[in-house]
């Protein structure tokens, strides 16, 4: 039995990861400060005696004996990470230092949940891991993008200087049950708007693209990455290469919900990337992984989740 620490364990992705790690027979500790996470996401796991919940902020050191660390703590939606940009940078950077220090002390393997945002508004399409990105260092997204880029730097440096066993994955837009209904991300926004019969808010003309990955596929990719040998560090893209415009997504959500909502157009936020699609050649080769859940299938499951959530009130 492995003992595994998941920072950000009460968040959207973290809660699915904790659930899966427990199912696979591990002892799991969720560490979270509940900034964007919620106990409701993990309450169904709390009867399991091999699950522990710790309220802690990753910007402060934390001591524990573990075999593996998944470092997910960081707000991920633009409205949440832009709410307190200084704290977002601290969470990424000091969180990485603290968790890498812990990994070094106890000789644990540590995986960083990095992001496609390290590519910024990309000039290379689809994005391959060797692309260095196109990020505005002082823009409204920089607290997140640059924080995550420094975290990658720290991971590599701890590996090179101190032999820490690191893994870096770059996660592309992921959706599914337990996304925060009000966090402003496009999939949750559109589904909630469609279910309530409200206008669907497309920013800009809606011709910007994203590639949407269902959360179960991401969890499979994360576990496959953690299980790779010590010689493979990443970074590796983990995302679904199916690319859609935001307008196409809006239409799909309307079709799947049977909603009477109208699409309206609102201003495009500053520095909003125009296109995003992962090249997953490396993940296929090194992790023997690729996503299997089609957008319609994943959206249907997510719609059911939000429908129940809204009915609960
Ligand atoms: P989320 O906001 O639901 O989860 C983040 C969790 O981290 C929350 O539970 C939050 O309370 C916690 N947290 C935030 N700051 C903290 C701090 N200082 N100390 C302790 N806990 C803290 O977001 P998510 O979508 O589940 O994302 C999880 C990770 O995956 C993040 O690191 C994010 O950057 C990365 N990621 C997600 C996506 C995506 O599309 N969901 C894409 C790329 C990368
Ligand atoms: N978006 C939109 N309407 C919304 C929310 C988001 O058109 O109600 C757009 C947003 O401008 C971006 C895309 O959808 O182009 C994805 O936004 P999200 O915040 O989900 O993720 P990110 O921009 O970080 O990829």
Coordinates of C-alpha atoms and ligand atoms in Angstrom, one line a residue:
X1 CA 0.0 0.0 0.0
X2 CA 1.4 3.4 -1.0
X3 CA 0.8 6.6 1.0
X4 CA 0.0 9.4 -1.4
X5 CA -0.4 13.1 -0.8
X6 CA -2.7 15.1 -3.1
X7 CA -2.5 18.8 -2.8
X8 CA -5.7 20.5 -4.0
X9 CA -7.4 17.3 -3.1
X10 CA -10.8 18.9 -2.5
X11 CA -10.9 20.6 -6.0
X12 CA -12.4 19.4 -9.2
X13 CA -9.6 17.3 -10.5
X14 CA -8.1 16.5 -7.0
X15 CA -11.3 14.9 -5.8
X16 CA -11.5 12.6 -8.8
X17 CA -7.8 11.7 -8.2
X18 CA -8.3 11.0 -4.5
X19 CA -11.3 8.8 -5.3
X20 CA -9.3 6.8 -7.9
X21 CA -6.2 6.4 -5.8
X22 CA -8.3 5.1 -2.9
X23 CA -10.1 2.7 -5.3
X24 CA -6.7 1.3 -6.3
X25 CA -5.9 0.5 -2.7
X26 CA -3.7 3.4 -1.6
X27 CA -3.7 5.4 1.5
X28 CA -4.5 9.0 0.5
X29 CA -4.1 12.4 2.2
X30 CA -5.9 15.4 0.7
X31 CA -4.3 18.7 1.6
X32 CA -6.4 21.8 0.7
X33 CA -7.1 25.3 1.9
X34 CA -10.6 25.2 0.3
X35 CA -10.1 28.4 -1.6
X36 CA -11.8 27.0 -4.7
X37 CA -12.3 23.4 -3.5
X38 CA -15.1 22.2 -1.3
X39 CA -15.5 19.4 1.3
X40 CA -18.6 18.3 -0.6
X41 CA -16.3 17.1 -3.4
X42 CA -14.7 14.5 -1.0
X43 CA -17.3 13.9 1.7
X44 CA -18.3 10.6 0.0
X45 CA -14.7 9.4 0.6
X46 CA -14.5 10.3 4.3
X47 CA -15.8 6.9 5.6
X48 CA -12.8 5.3 4.1
X49 CA -10.3 4.8 6.9
X50 CA -7.4 5.1 4.4
X51 CA -8.4 8.6 3.5
X52 CA -7.2 11.6 5.6
X53 CA -8.2 15.3 5.1
X54 CA -5.9 18.1 6.1
X55 CA -6.7 21.8 6.0
X56 CA -3.4 23.5 5.0
X57 CA -2.0 26.1 2.7
X58 CA 0.8 25.0 0.4
X59 CA 2.5 28.3 0.7
X60 CA 3.5 27.1 4.2
X61 CA 5.8 24.1 4.7
X62 CA 4.2 20.8 5.5
X63 CA 5.8 17.7 7.0
X64 CA 4.6 14.1 6.4
X65 CA 6.0 10.7 5.3
X66 CA 4.7 9.8 1.9
X67 CA 5.7 7.8 -1.1
X68 CA 4.2 10.0 -3.8
X69 CA 2.9 13.6 -4.1
X70 CA 0.5 14.9 -6.7
X71 CA 0.8 18.7 -6.6
X72 CA -2.5 20.2 -7.8
X73 CA -3.1 23.0 -5.3
X74 CA -3.7 26.2 -7.4
X75 CA -6.9 27.9 -8.5
X76 CA -7.4 27.0 -12.2
X77 CA -10.2 29.2 -13.5
X78 CA -9.4 32.7 -14.7
X79 CA -11.8 34.5 -12.4
X80 CA -10.5 32.6 -9.4
X81 CA -6.8 32.9 -10.2
X82 CA -7.2 36.6 -11.1
X83 CA -9.0 37.3 -7.8
X84 CA -5.8 37.6 -5.9
X85 CA -2.9 37.4 -8.4
X86 CA -0.1 37.7 -5.8
X87 CA -1.6 34.7 -3.9
X88 CA -1.8 32.7 -7.1
X89 CA 1.9 33.2 -7.8
X90 CA 2.7 32.4 -4.2
X91 CA 0.6 29.2 -4.4
X92 CA 2.4 28.0 -7.6
X93 CA 5.9 29.0 -6.6
X94 CA 6.1 28.6 -2.8
X95 CA 3.8 25.6 -3.1
X96 CA 6.2 24.0 -5.5
X97 CA 9.2 24.9 -3.2
X98 CA 7.5 23.4 -0.2
X99 CA 6.3 20.2 -1.9
X100 CA 9.6 19.7 -3.6
X101 CA 11.4 20.2 -0.3
X102 CA 9.1 17.6 1.2
X103 CA 9.7 15.2 -1.7
X104 CA 13.5 15.7 -1.3
X105 CA 13.4 15.0 2.5
X106 CA 11.3 11.8 2.3
X107 CA 12.5 10.7 -1.1
X108 CA 9.0 10.8 -2.6
X109 CA 8.1 10.9 -6.3
X110 CA 6.4 14.1 -7.1
X111 CA 4.1 15.1 -10.0
X112 CA 3.3 18.6 -11.0
X113 CA 0.0 19.5 -12.5
X114 CA 1.2 22.1 -15.0
X115 CA -0.9 23.5 -17.8
X116 CA -1.3 24.2 -21.5
X117 CA -1.2 27.9 -20.3
X118 CA 2.6 27.6 -20.3
X119 CA 2.2 27.9 -24.1
X120 CA 0.3 31.2 -23.7
X121 CA -1.4 32.4 -26.9
X122 CA 0.5 29.8 -29.0
X123 CA 2.2 30.5 -32.3
X124 CA 2.7 26.8 -32.9
X125 CA -0.3 24.6 -33.5
X126 CA -0.9 22.0 -32.3
X127 CA 1.3 22.5 -29.3
X128 CA 4.2 20.2 -28.8
X129 CA 6.2 20.0 -25.6
X130 CA 9.3 21.5 -27.2
X131 CA 7.5 24.8 -27.9
X132 CA 8.5 27.4 -25.4
X133 CA 5.3 29.4 -25.6
X134 CA 4.1 32.9 -26.1
X135 CA 3.1 34.3 -22.7
X136 CA 2.6 38.0 -21.7
X137 CA 4.6 38.2 -18.5
X138 CA 2.6 41.2 -17.2
X139 CA -0.9 40.4 -18.5
X140 CA -4.0 39.4 -16.5
X141 CA -3.2 35.7 -17.0
X142 CA 0.5 36.0 -16.1
X143 CA 0.0 35.2 -12.3
X144 CA -1.2 31.8 -13.4
X145 CA 0.9 31.2 -16.5
X146 CA 4.2 32.5 -15.2
X147 CA 3.6 30.9 -11.8
X148 CA 3.2 27.5 -13.5
X149 CA 6.2 28.2 -15.7
X150 CA 8.4 28.9 -12.6
X151 CA 7.0 25.8 -11.0
X152 CA 8.2 23.7 -13.9
X153 CA 11.6 25.4 -13.6
X154 CA 11.7 24.5 -9.9
X155 CA 10.8 20.9 -10.6
X156 CA 13.6 20.6 -13.2
X157 CA 16.1 22.3 -10.8
X158 CA 15.2 20.1 -7.9
X159 CA 15.7 17.1 -10.1
X160 CA 19.0 18.3 -11.6
X161 CA 20.5 19.6 -8.3
X162 CA 19.0 17.2 -5.8
X163 CA 17.9 14.2 -7.8
X164 CA 14.3 14.5 -6.8
X165 CA 12.1 12.1 -8.7
X166 CA 9.9 14.5 -10.6
X167 CA 7.1 14.3 -13.3
X168 CA 5.5 17.2 -15.1
X169 CA 2.3 17.0 -17.0
X170 CA 0.8 19.9 -19.0
X171 CA -3.0 19.6 -18.7
X172 CA -5.2 21.0 -21.4
X173 CA -8.8 22.2 -20.7
X174 CA -10.5 19.5 -18.6
X175 CA -14.2 19.3 -17.7
X176 CA -16.6 17.0 -15.8
X177 CA -18.6 16.6 -12.7
X178 CA -17.5 18.6 -9.6
X179 CA -16.4 21.6 -11.6
X180 CA -17.4 24.7 -9.6
X181 CA -20.7 25.9 -11.1
X182 CA -19.7 29.6 -10.8
X183 CA -16.0 29.5 -11.6
X184 CA -16.5 31.0 -15.0
X185 CA -15.0 28.3 -17.0
X186 CA -16.6 27.8 -20.4
X187 CA -18.0 24.3 -20.0
X188 CA -19.6 24.9 -16.6
X189 CA -20.8 28.3 -17.6
X190 CA -22.5 27.1 -20.8
X191 CA -24.1 24.0 -19.1
X192 CA -25.5 26.0 -16.2
X193 CA -26.8 28.8 -18.5
X194 CA -28.4 26.2 -20.8
X195 CA -30.1 24.3 -17.9
X196 CA -31.4 27.6 -16.4
X197 CA -32.6 28.8 -19.8
X198 CA -30.3 31.9 -19.5
X199 CA -28.4 33.4 -22.4
X200 CA -25.2 31.5 -23.4
X201 CA -22.4 34.0 -23.1
X202 CA -19.9 33.6 -25.9
X203 CA -16.8 35.9 -25.6
X204 CA -15.6 37.5 -28.7
X205 CA -16.9 36.0 -31.9
X206 CA -16.6 32.5 -30.5
X207 CA -14.1 31.4 -33.2
X208 CA -11.3 30.9 -30.6
X209 CA -10.7 27.1 -30.1
X210 CA -10.1 24.8 -27.2
X211 CA -9.6 21.1 -26.9
X212 CA -11.7 19.6 -24.1
X213 CA -10.7 16.5 -22.1
X214 CA -13.1 14.6 -19.8
X215 CA -11.7 14.3 -16.3
X216 CA -11.6 10.4 -16.3
X217 CA -9.2 10.6 -19.2
X218 CA -7.0 13.1 -17.4
X219 CA -6.9 10.9 -14.2
X220 CA -5.8 7.9 -16.4
X221 CA -3.0 10.0 -17.9
X222 CA -1.9 11.3 -14.5
X223 CA -1.6 7.8 -13.1
X224 CA 0.2 6.5 -16.2
X225 CA 2.7 9.4 -15.8
X226 CA 3.3 8.7 -12.2
X227 CA 4.0 5.1 -13.0
X228 CA 6.7 5.8 -15.6
X229 CA 10.3 5.0 -14.8
X230 CA 12.7 7.5 -13.2
X231 CA 14.2 8.4 -16.6
X232 CA 11.0 10.0 -17.9
X233 CA 10.3 13.4 -16.4
X234 CA 8.2 15.1 -19.0
X235 CA 6.9 17.6 -19.5
X236 CA 4.2 15.7 -21.4
X237 CA 0.9 17.1 -22.8
X238 CA -2.2 15.4 -21.3
X239 CA -5.3 16.5 -23.2
X240 CA -7.8 15.6 -25.9
X241 CA -6.7 16.7 -29.4
X242 CA -10.4 17.1 -30.5
X243 CA -10.5 20.9 -31.2
X244 CA -13.7 22.9 -31.2
X245 CA -14.5 26.6 -31.5
X246 CA -16.3 28.1 -28.5
X247 CA -19.3 28.7 -30.7
X248 CA -19.4 25.0 -31.6
X249 CA -19.3 24.1 -27.9
X250 CA -22.2 26.5 -27.2
X251 CA -24.3 24.8 -30.0
X252 CA -23.4 21.3 -28.7
X253 CA -24.5 22.2 -25.2
X254 CA -27.8 23.7 -26.5
X255 CA -28.4 20.5 -28.5
X256 CA -27.6 18.1 -25.7
X257 CA -29.7 20.0 -23.1
X258 CA -32.5 20.7 -25.5
X259 CA -32.4 24.3 -24.0
X260 CA -34.2 27.3 -25.5
X261 CA -31.3 29.5 -24.5
X262 CA -30.0 32.1 -27.0
X263 CA -26.3 32.6 -27.8
X264 CA -25.2 36.2 -27.0
X265 CA -21.8 37.7 -27.7
X266 CA -19.7 39.5 -25.0
X267 CA -16.3 41.2 -25.1
X268 CA -13.3 38.8 -25.4
X269 CA -11.2 39.0 -22.2
X270 CA -7.7 40.4 -22.6
X271 CA -4.9 37.9 -23.6
X272 CA -7.5 35.2 -24.3
X273 CA -5.6 32.5 -26.3
X274 CA -7.0 32.1 -29.9
X275 CA -6.3 28.4 -30.3
X276 CA -5.3 25.5 -28.3
X277 CA -4.8 21.8 -29.2
X278 CA -2.3 19.3 -27.7
X279 CA 0.0 17.2 -29.8
X280 CA -0.1 14.0 -27.8
X281 CA 2.4 11.9 -29.7
X282 CA 4.7 11.9 -26.6
X283 CA 2.0 10.8 -24.2
X284 CA 1.0 8.0 -26.6
X285 CA 4.6 6.8 -26.8
X286 CA 5.7 7.2 -23.2
X287 CA 2.5 6.6 -21.3
X288 CA 0.7 4.4 -23.7
X289 CA -2.2 6.7 -23.1
X290 CA -4.7 8.6 -25.1
X291 CA -8.2 10.0 -24.3
X292 CA -11.1 7.8 -25.1
X293 CA -14.2 9.9 -24.0
X294 CA -15.8 11.9 -26.9
X295 CA -17.0 15.4 -26.2
X296 CA -20.7 14.5 -26.5
X297 CA -20.3 11.6 -24.1
X298 CA -18.4 13.7 -21.5
X299 CA -20.8 16.6 -21.9
X300 CA -23.8 14.4 -21.3
X301 CA -22.3 13.1 -18.0
X302 CA -21.4 16.7 -16.9
X303 CA -24.9 17.9 -17.8
X304 CA -26.5 15.2 -15.6
X305 CA -24.2 16.3 -12.8
X306 CA -25.2 20.0 -13.0
X307 CA -28.8 19.2 -13.6
X308 CA -28.9 17.3 -10.2
X309 CA -26.9 20.0 -8.5
X310 CA -29.3 22.7 -9.7
X311 CA -32.3 20.6 -8.6
X312 CA -30.7 20.2 -5.1
X313 CA -30.7 24.0 -5.0
Ligands
LIG1 P1 -9.7 23.7 -8.6 O1 -9.7 25.1 -8.4 O2 -11.0 23.0 -8.6 O3 -8.8 22.9 -7.6 C1 -7.7 23.5 -7.0 C2 -7.6 23.1 -5.6 O4 -6.5 23.7 -5.0 C3 -8.8 23.6 -4.8 O5 -9.4 22.6 -4.0 C4 -8.3 24.8 -4.0 O6 -9.0 25.0 -2.8 C5 -6.9 24.3 -3.7 N1 -5.9 25.4 -3.4 C6 -5.8 26.5 -4.1 N2 -4.8 27.3 -3.5 C7 -4.3 26.5 -2.5 C8 -3.3 26.7 -1.5 N3 -2.6 27.9 -1.4 N4 -3.1 25.8 -0.6 C9 -3.8 24.6 -0.6 N5 -4.8 24.4 -1.5 C10 -5.0 25.3 -2.4 O7 -9.0 23.4 -10.0 P2 -8.8 22.1 -10.9 O8 -9.4 22.3 -12.2 O9 -9.2 20.9 -10.1 O10 -7.2 22.1 -11.1 C11 -6.4 21.3 -10.4 C12 -4.9 21.5 -10.9 O11 -4.8 21.2 -12.3 C13 -4.5 23.0 -10.8 O12 -3.1 23.0 -10.4 C14 -4.6 23.5 -12.2 O13 -3.7 24.5 -12.5 C15 -4.3 22.2 -13.0 N6 -4.9 22.3 -14.3 C16 -6.3 22.2 -14.5 C17 -6.9 22.3 -15.7 C18 -8.4 22.2 -15.9 O14 -8.8 22.4 -17.1 N7 -9.1 21.8 -15.0 C19 -6.1 22.6 -16.8 C20 -4.7 22.8 -16.6 C21 -4.1 22.6 -15.4
LIG2 N1 -15.6 31.6 -22.7 C1 -16.8 32.1 -23.2 N2 -17.9 32.2 -22.4 C2 -17.8 32.0 -21.1 C3 -16.6 31.5 -20.5 C4 -15.5 31.4 -21.3 O1 -16.8 32.3 -24.5 O2 -18.9 32.1 -20.5 C5 -14.4 31.5 -23.5 C6 -13.1 32.1 -23.0 O3 -13.1 33.5 -23.5 C7 -12.0 31.3 -23.6 C8 -12.7 29.9 -23.7 O4 -14.1 30.1 -23.5 O5 -11.8 31.7 -25.0 C9 -12.2 29.0 -22.5 O6 -12.3 29.7 -21.3 P1 -12.0 29.0 -19.9 O7 -12.1 30.1 -18.9 O8 -12.9 27.8 -19.7 O9 -10.5 28.4 -20.1 P2 -9.1 29.0 -20.6 O10 -9.4 30.3 -21.3 O11 -8.3 29.1 -19.4 O12 -8.7 28.0 -21.6

